[in-house]
Amino acid sequence: MIELTEVTKRFGGTTAPAVDRLTLTVADGEVVVLVGPSGCGKTTTLKMINRLIEPTSGTISIDGVDVTGLEPHELRRGIGYVIQQIGLFPHRTVRENIATVPRLLGWDRARIERRVRELAETTDLGDDMLDRYPSELSGGQRQRVGVARALAADPPILLMDEPFGAVDPIVRAKLQDELLELQRRLRKTIVLVTHDIDEAIKLGDRVAILSVGGHLEQYAPPEELLRAPANDFVADFLGSDRGIKRLSLIRIADIDLEPGPVVPPGTDVDRARAVMAGYDTDWVAVVDGDRMLGWVTNDGLDGRSTIDGVDLEPFVTRLTPNNTLEEALDAAISSHTAIAAVFDGERFLGMITVERISREIVR
Amino acid sequence: MIAQAADQPFVRWDWIVDHVDDIWAATWEHIVLTAIAVGVGFVISLALSMLALRHRRAYGPITWVTGILYTIPSLALFAFLVPITGLTTLTAEIGLVSYTLLILIRNIVAGIDGVPASVRESAVGMGYTRRRLFLEIELPLALPVIVAGIRIAAVTTIGLVTITALIGKGGLGFLILRGLNLFYSPVGTTQIVVGTVMSVILAVAVDLSLVGAERAMTPWSRRRSR
Ligand SMILES: Nc1ncnc2c1ncn2[C@@H]1O[C@H](COP(=O)(O)OP(=O)(O)OP(=O)(O)O)[C@@H](O)[C@H]1O
Ligand SMILES: [Mg+2]
């Protein structure tokens, strides 16, 4: 656990503090993202944790131990550190770069080599890359080496300062996914700095929003930030589309589904048409218990007395409880019916309407 | 006498053949004088550079003093030193070393300043101590610039060594000086030509081997340009 208590940093020759009485706790295994406009003190805060910058006042402790009581270089060897420019050593191969901290810690050769190979695999770097120099890698590959190097000695804590800032959006999205995947397995305590609110929402278990002068405006899980911004600054920073952004954080499993325009087999056509009218649709689905048989349009019912025997169309778009509301919205809108069906395997669970989703947006 | 000299061959090859051992001894002395000057100059420069890198305010005075040393005419410098340290190798080396300092210090400091801040930050952030940072990261990365300084210092020194002939040293300069004293004789011109040519060859050879050494020591920059 990392605890910052009333931490203030005033740089020499300045009156306004860069970080002002910041109190923040990062739990073990948690990803905390520091986000805010340029110059709000994110980097300064991060660097105070590994003592690249010393606080003017206040205390920082890791697992209850005040960091100022430790030798800086020993403290740092126990904390992974990744910066935007990555800072790979140009004169060392990828293998040697990854081995940096284990070498500083004096591991033996065989153990280092084993660890390097393991990390190359974890971070999806081919074996053939290990003997290259950083100048012979792409931006995304360099970033992976940076992460592998930070993880080398298996530190419980990882500090990352805009780690994906220098790569294009597509590579960035991929690296973000990889980090989440890595984190699922490794459960590190991560403090990550970004000025990209979408990255913060995507990666953070909790997000700390800072304003210039190092004021903590709000510290909460992304969903809560978007649902209940603490003040105008936070609301502005999240953007006017924060309702939509929130959809990506809510799973279908989190909300109540509606039955939708469905009828059991054997229903007579008049009844089926009444159900359609109730949902204001021109189609109806036939469900037998929890088995979805398919759907049929109003026209398809002409000249029939019951629903049995009509030609039923299958649902092409099938959502699962694990899908987000963002994905549900996309499915519902593109289905022209404004409704999407949710399945758990073969089991039909219910329907989700655009209307229902929009209620989550306004809330 | 002048007319007589014109009839003579410009270079007396037979003199060269008879004096191969002399020429070799002079060349060897030249190499030793140069190597000591550049070696000692480098050690002093490294120490002064580390001081300047740690205390920025020291950089100005250090370059000022070494700059003055660099501009003193070499003849005048030896004239100053002889009454103090005599006609010795020490006198020669004090002069030679002092001429290397400015170039070497400038290049060491520039080379280390040229190490990207991000590399330094990530190294310190991962737990490098100051000493290991200098030896394992900064120095190797500054190597191309430092070697460039050593090359200039070495070539300059090879030229300057000839002047130490005036205080009884001089390596190949000794041949040149003796030749000058016999200027109107073929044996004289031969010695001047041999001393000059050997000195130029030496300078080129040393420069090329330093380039080679740098390339061998910096495989990362070689591969990049491939
Ligand atoms: N070494 C320093 N000396 C003086 N002032 C500094 C120093 N480092 C940072 N500052 C100031 O402290 C404030 C916070 O800087 P910091 O680098 O923490 O911002 P940041 O939130 O990381 O910004 P960005 O998103 O642009 O990276 C800024 O006003 C900056 O100018
Ligand atoms: Mg920053």
Coordinates of C-alpha atoms and ligand atoms in Angstrom, one line a residue:
Chain A
M1 CA 0.0 0.0 0.0
I2 CA 1.3 3.5 -0.9
E3 CA 0.2 6.3 1.3
L4 CA 0.7 10.0 0.6
T5 CA -0.2 12.2 3.5
E6 CA -0.4 16.0 3.2
V7 CA 2.3 15.9 0.6
T8 CA 3.4 19.4 -0.6
K9 CA 6.1 20.2 -3.1
R10 CA 7.4 23.7 -3.7
F11 CA 10.2 24.0 -6.3
G12 CA 13.0 26.4 -5.4
G13 CA 12.3 30.0 -6.5
T14 CA 8.5 29.4 -6.9
T15 CA 5.8 30.6 -4.5
A16 CA 2.8 28.5 -5.8
P17 CA 3.3 24.8 -4.9
A18 CA 3.4 22.3 -7.7
V19 CA 1.7 19.8 -5.4
D20 CA -0.4 21.0 -2.6
R21 CA -1.2 19.0 0.5
L22 CA -2.0 15.9 -1.4
T23 CA -3.4 12.9 0.5
L24 CA -3.9 9.7 -1.5
T25 CA -3.9 6.0 -0.7
V26 CA -3.1 3.3 -3.3
A27 CA -4.2 -0.2 -2.2
D28 CA -2.2 -3.3 -3.1
G29 CA -3.0 -4.7 -6.5
E30 CA -4.8 -1.6 -7.6
V31 CA -4.3 0.6 -10.6
V32 CA -4.5 4.2 -9.7
V33 CA -4.4 6.8 -12.5
L34 CA -3.4 10.4 -11.9
V35 CA -4.9 12.6 -14.5
G36 CA -5.2 16.3 -15.0
P37 CA -4.2 19.2 -17.3
S38 CA -0.6 19.9 -18.1
G39 CA 1.5 21.2 -15.2
C40 CA -0.9 20.0 -12.5
G41 CA 1.8 18.1 -10.7
K42 CA 1.2 14.5 -11.9
T43 CA 4.8 13.8 -12.7
T44 CA 6.0 15.5 -9.6
T45 CA 3.7 13.4 -7.5
L46 CA 4.9 10.2 -9.2
K47 CA 8.6 11.1 -8.8
M48 CA 8.1 11.8 -5.1
I49 CA 7.1 8.2 -4.6
N50 CA 10.5 6.9 -5.8
R51 CA 12.3 10.0 -4.5
L52 CA 13.5 11.4 -7.7
I53 CA 11.9 14.5 -6.2
E54 CA 11.8 15.1 -2.4
P55 CA 8.7 16.5 -1.0
T56 CA 8.8 19.9 0.8
S57 CA 6.5 18.6 3.5
G58 CA 4.3 15.7 4.2
T59 CA 5.1 12.0 4.3
I60 CA 5.0 9.1 1.7
S61 CA 5.1 5.6 3.0
I62 CA 5.1 2.2 1.3
D63 CA 3.6 -0.6 3.3
G64 CA 3.8 1.6 6.4
V65 CA 7.5 2.4 5.9
D66 CA 8.4 6.1 5.3
V67 CA 10.3 6.2 2.1
T68 CA 12.7 8.9 3.3
G69 CA 14.1 6.3 5.7
L70 CA 15.4 4.2 2.8
E71 CA 18.5 4.5 0.6
P72 CA 17.1 6.1 -2.6
H73 CA 18.8 3.7 -5.0
E74 CA 17.6 0.7 -2.9
L75 CA 14.1 2.0 -2.7
R76 CA 14.1 2.5 -6.5
R77 CA 15.3 -1.0 -7.3
G78 CA 12.1 -2.3 -5.7
I79 CA 9.8 -0.1 -7.8
G80 CA 9.3 -0.5 -11.5
Y81 CA 9.6 2.8 -13.4
V82 CA 8.4 3.6 -16.9
I83 CA 8.5 7.1 -18.5
Q84 CA 7.1 8.5 -21.7
Q85 CA 10.4 8.7 -23.5
I86 CA 11.0 5.2 -22.1
G87 CA 14.7 6.0 -21.7
L88 CA 16.0 2.6 -22.9
F89 CA 19.8 2.5 -22.9
P90 CA 20.9 3.0 -26.5
H91 CA 24.2 1.2 -25.9
R92 CA 22.6 -1.9 -24.6
T93 CA 20.7 -4.7 -26.3
V94 CA 17.1 -5.4 -25.5
R95 CA 18.3 -8.3 -23.4
E96 CA 20.7 -6.1 -21.4
N97 CA 18.1 -3.4 -21.1
I98 CA 15.6 -5.8 -19.6
A99 CA 18.3 -7.2 -17.3
T100 CA 19.1 -3.8 -15.8
V101 CA 17.6 -4.1 -12.3
P102 CA 18.5 -7.8 -11.8
R103 CA 22.1 -6.9 -12.6
L104 CA 22.0 -4.0 -10.2
L105 CA 20.7 -6.5 -7.6
G106 CA 23.5 -8.9 -8.4
W107 CA 21.5 -11.9 -9.7
D108 CA 23.5 -14.6 -11.3
R109 CA 23.7 -15.0 -15.1
A110 CA 21.5 -18.0 -15.5
R111 CA 18.7 -16.5 -13.4
I112 CA 18.9 -13.3 -15.3
E113 CA 18.7 -15.1 -18.6
R114 CA 15.7 -17.1 -17.5
R115 CA 14.0 -14.0 -16.3
V116 CA 14.7 -12.1 -19.5
R117 CA 13.2 -14.9 -21.6
E118 CA 10.2 -15.1 -19.4
L119 CA 9.6 -11.4 -19.7
A120 CA 10.1 -11.3 -23.4
E121 CA 7.3 -13.9 -23.6
T122 CA 5.1 -12.0 -21.2
T123 CA 5.4 -8.7 -23.1
D124 CA 5.2 -10.4 -26.5
L125 CA 8.7 -9.7 -27.7
G126 CA 10.2 -12.3 -30.0
D127 CA 13.4 -14.0 -29.1
D128 CA 15.0 -12.6 -32.2
M129 CA 14.5 -9.1 -30.7
L130 CA 16.7 -9.7 -27.6
D131 CA 20.0 -9.1 -29.4
R132 CA 18.8 -5.9 -31.1
Y133 CA 19.6 -2.4 -30.0
P134 CA 16.8 0.0 -29.1
S135 CA 17.4 2.0 -32.3
E136 CA 16.4 -1.1 -34.2
L137 CA 12.9 -1.4 -32.7
S138 CA 9.5 0.2 -33.5
G139 CA 8.0 2.6 -31.0
G140 CA 5.5 0.0 -29.8
Q141 CA 8.3 -2.6 -29.3
R142 CA 10.4 -0.1 -27.4
Q143 CA 7.5 0.6 -25.1
R144 CA 7.1 -3.1 -24.4
V145 CA 10.8 -3.4 -23.6
G146 CA 10.3 -0.4 -21.2
V147 CA 7.5 -2.3 -19.5
A148 CA 9.5 -5.6 -19.4
R149 CA 12.5 -3.8 -18.0
A150 CA 10.3 -2.2 -15.2
L151 CA 9.0 -5.7 -14.4
A152 CA 12.3 -7.4 -14.4
A153 CA 13.0 -7.8 -10.7
D154 CA 9.3 -8.5 -10.1
P155 CA 8.7 -5.3 -8.1
P156 CA 5.3 -5.1 -6.3
I157 CA 5.0 -1.5 -7.4
L158 CA 5.0 0.0 -10.8
L159 CA 5.2 3.7 -11.5
M160 CA 4.3 4.7 -15.1
D161 CA 4.5 8.3 -16.4
E162 CA 2.5 8.6 -19.7
P163 CA 3.8 5.2 -20.7
F164 CA 1.8 5.2 -24.0
G165 CA 2.1 8.8 -24.8
A166 CA 4.6 8.4 -27.6
V167 CA 2.9 5.9 -29.8
D168 CA 0.0 6.2 -32.2
P169 CA -3.6 5.6 -31.1
I170 CA -3.9 2.1 -32.5
V171 CA -0.7 0.9 -30.9
R172 CA -1.6 2.7 -27.7
A173 CA -5.0 0.9 -27.5
K174 CA -3.2 -2.4 -28.0
L175 CA -0.6 -1.7 -25.3
Q176 CA -3.3 -0.6 -22.9
D177 CA -5.1 -3.9 -23.5
E178 CA -1.8 -5.7 -22.9
L179 CA -1.3 -3.8 -19.7
L180 CA -4.7 -4.8 -18.5
E181 CA -4.1 -8.4 -19.4
L182 CA -0.7 -8.3 -17.6
Q183 CA -2.3 -6.7 -14.6
R184 CA -5.0 -9.4 -14.4
R185 CA -2.2 -12.0 -14.0
L186 CA 0.4 -10.0 -12.0
R187 CA -1.7 -7.9 -9.7
K188 CA 0.9 -5.2 -9.2
T189 CA 0.2 -1.9 -7.4
I190 CA 0.3 0.6 -10.3
V191 CA 0.4 4.3 -10.3
L192 CA 0.0 5.6 -13.8
V193 CA 0.1 9.2 -15.0
T194 CA -1.7 10.4 -18.1
H195 CA -3.5 13.5 -19.4
D196 CA -5.8 11.4 -21.5
I197 CA -9.1 11.0 -19.6
D198 CA -10.2 8.0 -21.8
E199 CA -7.0 6.2 -20.9
A200 CA -7.6 6.9 -17.2
I201 CA -11.2 5.5 -17.5
K202 CA -10.0 2.5 -19.3
L203 CA -7.1 1.6 -17.1
G204 CA -7.8 2.9 -13.6
D205 CA -9.5 1.0 -10.8
R206 CA -9.5 4.4 -9.3
V207 CA -8.8 7.8 -10.9
A208 CA -7.4 10.8 -9.2
I209 CA -8.3 14.1 -10.9
L210 CA -5.8 16.9 -10.2
S211 CA -6.1 20.5 -11.0
V212 CA -3.1 22.9 -11.5
G213 CA -1.4 23.5 -8.2
G214 CA -1.6 19.8 -7.4
H215 CA -5.1 20.0 -5.9
L216 CA -6.9 16.7 -5.7
E217 CA -10.4 17.4 -7.1
Q218 CA -11.8 13.9 -6.9
Y219 CA -10.6 10.4 -6.3
A220 CA -13.0 7.6 -7.2
P221 CA -13.6 4.6 -9.5
P222 CA -14.2 5.8 -13.1
E223 CA -17.8 4.8 -13.1
E224 CA -18.5 7.0 -10.0
L225 CA -16.5 9.9 -11.5
L226 CA -18.7 9.8 -14.6
R227 CA -21.9 9.3 -12.7
A228 CA -21.3 11.8 -10.0
P229 CA -18.5 14.3 -10.7
A230 CA -17.7 16.2 -7.5
N231 CA -17.6 19.7 -9.0
D232 CA -17.6 21.7 -12.2
F233 CA -13.9 21.2 -12.8
V234 CA -14.2 17.4 -12.8
A235 CA -17.3 17.6 -14.9
D236 CA -15.6 19.8 -17.5
F237 CA -12.5 17.6 -17.4
L238 CA -14.5 14.5 -18.1
G239 CA -16.2 16.2 -21.0
S240 CA -19.8 16.7 -22.1
D241 CA -19.9 13.1 -23.3
R242 CA -19.2 11.7 -19.9
G243 CA -22.6 9.9 -20.0
I244 CA -21.7 8.1 -23.1
K245 CA -18.2 7.3 -21.7
R246 CA -19.9 5.7 -18.7
L247 CA -21.6 3.2 -20.9
S248 CA -18.3 1.5 -21.5
L249 CA -18.0 0.8 -17.8
I250 CA -21.4 -0.7 -17.2
R251 CA -22.0 -4.4 -18.1
I252 CA -25.3 -5.7 -19.2
A253 CA -25.2 -7.9 -16.2
D254 CA -25.3 -4.8 -14.0
I255 CA -28.8 -3.7 -15.2
D256 CA -32.2 -5.2 -15.4
L257 CA -33.3 -6.6 -18.7
E258 CA -36.7 -6.3 -20.2
P259 CA -38.6 -9.3 -21.7
G260 CA -39.0 -7.5 -25.0
P261 CA -41.6 -8.2 -27.6
V262 CA -41.8 -11.9 -27.1
V263 CA -44.5 -14.5 -27.1
P264 CA -44.6 -18.2 -26.3
P265 CA -45.4 -20.7 -29.0
G266 CA -49.1 -21.1 -29.7
T267 CA -49.9 -17.5 -29.1
D268 CA -52.6 -16.3 -31.5
V269 CA -51.8 -13.5 -33.9
D270 CA -54.0 -10.9 -32.4
R271 CA -52.2 -11.3 -29.1
A272 CA -48.8 -11.2 -30.8
R273 CA -49.8 -7.9 -32.6
A274 CA -50.9 -6.4 -29.3
V275 CA -47.4 -7.2 -27.8
M276 CA -45.8 -5.6 -30.8
A277 CA -47.9 -2.5 -30.3
G278 CA -46.9 -2.4 -26.7
Y279 CA -43.3 -2.2 -27.7
D280 CA -43.9 -0.1 -30.7
T281 CA -42.1 -2.5 -33.0
D282 CA -43.1 -4.2 -36.2
W283 CA -41.7 -7.6 -35.2
V284 CA -42.1 -10.1 -32.5
A285 CA -39.9 -12.9 -31.1
V286 CA -41.0 -16.4 -30.2
V287 CA -39.5 -17.8 -27.0
D288 CA -40.1 -21.3 -25.6
G289 CA -39.2 -21.1 -21.9
D290 CA -35.6 -19.7 -22.2
R291 CA -35.1 -20.9 -25.7
M292 CA -35.2 -18.2 -28.4
L293 CA -36.8 -19.6 -31.5
G294 CA -36.5 -16.5 -33.7
W295 CA -38.4 -13.5 -34.8
V296 CA -41.0 -12.6 -37.4
T297 CA -42.3 -9.3 -38.9
N298 CA -45.8 -8.1 -38.6
D299 CA -46.3 -8.7 -42.4
G300 CA -45.2 -12.3 -41.9
L301 CA -48.2 -12.9 -39.7
D302 CA -50.8 -12.0 -42.4
G303 CA -53.3 -14.7 -43.0
R304 CA -52.3 -16.8 -39.9
S305 CA -54.3 -17.4 -36.8
T306 CA -51.5 -18.4 -34.4
I307 CA -47.8 -17.8 -34.4
D308 CA -47.0 -21.4 -34.9
G309 CA -45.7 -22.4 -38.3
V310 CA -44.5 -19.0 -39.4
D311 CA -40.9 -18.6 -40.8
L312 CA -38.7 -17.4 -38.0
E313 CA -35.5 -15.4 -38.5
P314 CA -32.6 -16.0 -36.1
F315 CA -31.1 -13.2 -34.1
V316 CA -27.7 -12.3 -35.7
T317 CA -26.5 -9.9 -33.0
R318 CA -26.3 -11.7 -29.7
L319 CA -25.1 -9.9 -26.7
T320 CA -23.9 -11.5 -23.5
P321 CA -24.1 -10.3 -19.9
N322 CA -20.4 -9.5 -20.2
N323 CA -20.9 -7.0 -23.0
T324 CA -20.9 -3.3 -22.0
L325 CA -23.7 -0.9 -22.5
E326 CA -21.6 0.8 -25.1
E327 CA -21.6 -2.4 -27.1
A328 CA -25.3 -2.9 -26.4
L329 CA -26.0 0.5 -27.7
D330 CA -24.1 -0.2 -30.8
A331 CA -25.9 -3.4 -31.4
A332 CA -29.3 -2.0 -30.7
I333 CA -28.9 1.0 -33.0
S334 CA -27.5 -1.0 -35.9
S335 CA -30.3 -3.6 -35.6
H336 CA -32.9 -1.0 -36.9
T337 CA -35.3 -2.3 -34.2
A338 CA -33.6 -0.3 -31.4
I339 CA -33.6 -3.5 -29.4
A340 CA -30.9 -6.1 -28.9
A341 CA -31.3 -9.6 -27.5
V342 CA -29.1 -10.9 -24.7
F343 CA -28.1 -14.5 -24.4
D344 CA -26.1 -16.6 -21.9
G345 CA -24.8 -19.3 -24.2
E346 CA -28.1 -20.7 -25.7
R347 CA -30.2 -19.3 -22.9
F348 CA -32.3 -16.2 -23.8
L349 CA -32.1 -13.7 -20.9
G350 CA -34.0 -10.7 -22.2
M351 CA -33.8 -7.7 -24.4
I352 CA -32.2 -4.3 -24.0
T353 CA -33.6 -1.2 -25.6
V354 CA -32.0 2.1 -26.6
E355 CA -34.4 3.7 -24.3
R356 CA -33.2 1.7 -21.4
I357 CA -29.6 2.5 -22.3
S358 CA -30.3 6.2 -22.6
R359 CA -31.7 6.2 -19.1
E360 CA -28.1 5.2 -17.9
I361 CA -26.7 8.1 -19.8
V362 CA -28.8 10.8 -18.2
R363 CA -28.5 9.5 -14.7
Chain B
M1 CA 77.3 26.6 -52.2
I2 CA 73.7 27.1 -53.2
A3 CA 74.5 26.1 -56.7
Q4 CA 76.3 23.1 -55.4
A5 CA 73.2 22.0 -53.4
A6 CA 71.0 22.3 -56.5
D7 CA 73.2 19.7 -58.2
Q8 CA 72.7 17.3 -55.3
P9 CA 69.7 14.9 -55.0
F10 CA 66.9 16.3 -52.8
V11 CA 66.7 13.1 -50.7
R12 CA 69.6 10.9 -50.0
W13 CA 68.1 7.4 -49.9
D14 CA 71.4 5.9 -48.9
W15 CA 71.3 8.1 -45.7
I16 CA 67.9 6.7 -44.9
V17 CA 69.0 3.1 -45.4
D18 CA 72.1 3.7 -43.2
H19 CA 70.0 5.4 -40.4
V20 CA 66.9 3.1 -40.2
D21 CA 67.7 2.4 -36.5
D22 CA 67.9 6.2 -35.8
I23 CA 64.7 6.9 -37.6
W24 CA 62.9 4.1 -35.7
A25 CA 64.3 5.3 -32.4
A26 CA 63.1 8.8 -33.1
T27 CA 59.7 7.6 -34.1
W28 CA 59.4 5.4 -31.0
E29 CA 60.3 8.4 -28.8
H30 CA 57.7 10.4 -30.6
I31 CA 55.0 7.8 -29.9
V32 CA 56.0 7.6 -26.3
L33 CA 56.0 11.4 -25.8
T34 CA 52.6 11.6 -27.5
A35 CA 51.1 8.7 -25.6
I36 CA 52.2 10.0 -22.2
A37 CA 50.9 13.5 -23.0
V38 CA 47.5 12.3 -24.2
G39 CA 47.2 9.7 -21.4
V40 CA 48.1 12.0 -18.6
G41 CA 46.0 14.8 -20.3
F42 CA 43.0 12.5 -20.4
V43 CA 43.2 11.5 -16.7
I44 CA 43.5 15.1 -15.7
S45 CA 40.7 16.2 -18.1
L46 CA 38.4 13.4 -16.8
A47 CA 38.9 14.5 -13.2
L48 CA 38.4 18.2 -14.1
S49 CA 35.3 17.3 -16.2
M50 CA 33.8 15.3 -13.4
L51 CA 34.3 18.4 -11.2
A52 CA 32.7 20.6 -13.8
L53 CA 29.8 18.2 -14.3
R54 CA 29.1 18.1 -10.6
H55 CA 29.6 21.8 -9.9
R56 CA 28.5 23.7 -13.0
R57 CA 30.0 26.9 -11.8
A58 CA 33.5 25.3 -12.0
Y59 CA 33.1 24.8 -15.8
G60 CA 33.7 28.4 -16.7
P61 CA 36.9 28.9 -14.7
I62 CA 38.2 25.5 -15.8
T63 CA 37.8 26.2 -19.5
W64 CA 39.1 29.7 -19.0
V65 CA 42.4 28.5 -17.5
T66 CA 42.9 25.6 -19.9
G67 CA 41.9 28.0 -22.7
I68 CA 44.8 30.4 -21.7
L69 CA 47.2 27.4 -21.6
Y70 CA 46.0 26.5 -25.1
T71 CA 46.8 29.9 -26.5
I72 CA 50.3 30.4 -25.0
P73 CA 52.7 29.9 -27.9
S74 CA 54.5 26.6 -27.3
L75 CA 57.9 28.1 -27.7
A76 CA 57.2 30.7 -25.0
L77 CA 55.8 28.0 -22.7
F78 CA 59.0 25.9 -23.0
A79 CA 61.1 29.0 -22.5
F80 CA 59.2 29.6 -19.2
L81 CA 59.5 26.0 -18.0
V82 CA 63.2 25.3 -18.8
P83 CA 64.5 27.5 -15.9
I84 CA 62.2 25.6 -13.5
T85 CA 62.2 22.0 -14.7
G86 CA 65.3 22.0 -16.9
L87 CA 65.8 20.3 -20.3
T88 CA 63.9 17.2 -19.2
T89 CA 61.1 15.0 -20.4
L90 CA 59.0 16.5 -17.6
T91 CA 59.3 19.9 -19.2
A92 CA 58.3 18.5 -22.5
E93 CA 55.3 16.7 -21.0
I94 CA 54.1 19.6 -19.0
G95 CA 53.8 21.6 -22.1
L96 CA 52.3 18.8 -24.2
V97 CA 49.7 17.9 -21.6
S98 CA 48.6 21.4 -21.0
Y99 CA 47.7 21.7 -24.7
T100 CA 45.4 18.6 -24.6
L101 CA 43.3 19.8 -21.6
L102 CA 41.0 22.3 -23.3
I103 CA 40.0 20.0 -26.2
L104 CA 39.6 16.9 -24.0
I105 CA 37.6 18.6 -21.2
R106 CA 35.3 20.3 -23.7
N107 CA 34.6 17.0 -25.4
I108 CA 34.1 15.0 -22.2
V109 CA 31.7 17.5 -20.8
A110 CA 29.8 17.9 -24.2
G111 CA 29.7 14.1 -24.6
I112 CA 28.2 13.6 -21.2
D113 CA 25.8 16.5 -21.5
G114 CA 24.6 14.9 -24.7
V115 CA 23.4 11.8 -22.9
P116 CA 19.6 12.0 -23.3
A117 CA 17.9 13.2 -20.1
S118 CA 15.4 10.4 -20.4
V119 CA 18.1 7.8 -20.3
R120 CA 19.6 9.4 -17.2
E121 CA 16.2 9.7 -15.5
S122 CA 15.3 6.1 -16.2
A123 CA 18.7 4.9 -15.0
V124 CA 18.4 6.8 -11.7
G125 CA 14.8 5.8 -11.4
M126 CA 15.7 2.2 -11.6
G127 CA 18.3 2.5 -8.8
Y128 CA 21.7 3.4 -10.4
T129 CA 24.1 5.0 -8.0
R130 CA 25.8 8.1 -9.2
R131 CA 29.1 6.3 -9.7
R132 CA 27.6 3.4 -11.7
L133 CA 25.5 5.9 -13.7
F134 CA 28.7 7.7 -14.7
L135 CA 30.8 4.6 -15.5
E136 CA 28.1 2.3 -17.1
I137 CA 25.8 4.7 -18.8
E138 CA 27.1 8.2 -19.2
L139 CA 30.7 7.4 -20.2
P140 CA 29.9 4.7 -22.8
L141 CA 27.2 6.9 -24.4
A142 CA 29.6 9.9 -24.5
L143 CA 32.3 7.8 -26.0
P144 CA 32.0 8.9 -29.7
V145 CA 32.3 12.6 -28.6
I146 CA 35.1 11.8 -26.2
V147 CA 37.1 9.8 -28.8
A148 CA 36.6 12.7 -31.3
G149 CA 38.4 14.9 -28.7
I150 CA 41.1 12.4 -28.2
R151 CA 41.7 12.3 -31.9
I152 CA 42.2 16.0 -32.1
A153 CA 44.4 16.0 -29.0
A154 CA 46.5 13.2 -30.3
V155 CA 47.1 14.7 -33.8
T156 CA 47.8 18.1 -32.3
T157 CA 50.2 16.6 -29.8
I158 CA 52.1 14.6 -32.6
G159 CA 52.7 18.0 -34.3
L160 CA 53.7 19.7 -31.1
V161 CA 56.2 17.0 -30.0
T162 CA 58.5 18.1 -32.8
I163 CA 58.9 21.4 -31.1
T164 CA 60.2 19.8 -28.0
A165 CA 63.3 19.1 -30.0
L166 CA 64.3 22.6 -28.9
I167 CA 64.7 21.3 -25.4
G168 CA 66.5 18.2 -26.4
K169 CA 63.6 15.8 -26.8
G170 CA 61.4 15.8 -29.8
G171 CA 61.3 12.4 -31.3
L172 CA 61.1 13.0 -35.1
G173 CA 61.4 16.7 -34.4
F174 CA 65.0 15.9 -33.4
L175 CA 65.6 14.7 -37.0
I176 CA 64.0 17.9 -38.4
L177 CA 66.0 20.2 -36.1
R178 CA 69.3 18.4 -37.0
G179 CA 68.3 18.7 -40.6
L180 CA 67.7 22.4 -40.3
N181 CA 71.1 22.9 -38.8
L182 CA 72.5 21.2 -41.9
F183 CA 70.0 22.9 -44.1
Y184 CA 72.0 23.4 -47.3
S185 CA 73.2 19.8 -47.4
P186 CA 71.4 16.9 -48.9
V187 CA 71.8 15.0 -45.7
G188 CA 69.9 17.9 -44.0
T189 CA 67.0 18.0 -46.3
T190 CA 66.7 14.3 -46.2
Q191 CA 66.4 14.4 -42.4
I192 CA 63.8 17.2 -42.6
V193 CA 61.8 15.2 -45.1
V194 CA 62.0 12.0 -43.2
G195 CA 61.0 13.7 -39.9
T196 CA 58.1 15.4 -41.5
V197 CA 56.8 12.5 -43.5
M198 CA 57.1 10.1 -40.6
S199 CA 55.3 12.6 -38.3
V200 CA 52.4 12.9 -40.8
I201 CA 52.2 9.1 -41.2
L202 CA 52.2 8.7 -37.5
A203 CA 49.4 11.3 -37.1
V204 CA 47.3 9.5 -39.8
A205 CA 47.9 6.1 -38.3
V206 CA 47.0 7.2 -34.8
D207 CA 43.9 8.9 -36.0
L208 CA 42.8 5.9 -38.0
S209 CA 43.4 3.5 -35.2
L210 CA 41.3 5.7 -32.8
V211 CA 38.5 5.7 -35.3
G212 CA 38.8 1.9 -35.4
A213 CA 38.8 1.6 -31.6
E214 CA 35.8 3.8 -31.4
R215 CA 33.9 1.7 -33.8
A216 CA 34.8 -1.4 -32.0
M217 CA 33.7 0.1 -28.7
T218 CA 30.4 1.5 -29.9
P219 CA 28.6 -1.4 -31.8
W220 CA 25.2 0.2 -31.2
S221 CA 25.9 3.3 -33.2
R222 CA 27.5 1.3 -36.0
R223 CA 24.4 -0.9 -36.4
R224 CA 22.0 2.0 -36.4
S225 CA 23.5 3.5 -39.6
R226 CA 23.4 0.1 -41.3
Ligands
LIG1 N1 12.5 20.8 -11.5 C1 11.5 21.8 -11.5 N2 11.8 23.0 -11.1 C2 10.8 24.0 -11.0 N3 9.6 23.8 -11.3 C3 9.2 22.5 -11.7 C4 10.2 21.5 -11.8 N4 9.5 20.4 -12.3 C5 8.2 20.7 -12.4 N5 8.0 22.0 -12.1 C6 6.8 22.7 -12.1 O1 5.8 22.0 -11.3 C7 4.6 22.0 -11.9 C8 4.1 20.6 -12.1 O2 4.9 19.9 -13.0 P1 4.7 18.4 -13.4 O3 5.9 18.0 -14.3 O4 4.5 17.6 -12.2 O5 3.4 18.5 -14.3 P2 2.6 17.4 -15.0 O6 1.2 17.3 -14.4 O7 3.4 16.1 -15.1 O8 2.4 18.0 -16.4 P3 2.5 17.3 -17.9 O9 1.1 16.7 -18.1 O10 2.7 18.5 -18.8 O11 3.6 16.3 -17.9 C9 4.7 22.8 -13.2 O12 4.2 24.1 -13.0 C10 6.2 22.8 -13.5 O13 6.5 23.9 -14.2
MG2 MG 4.3 15.0 -16.6

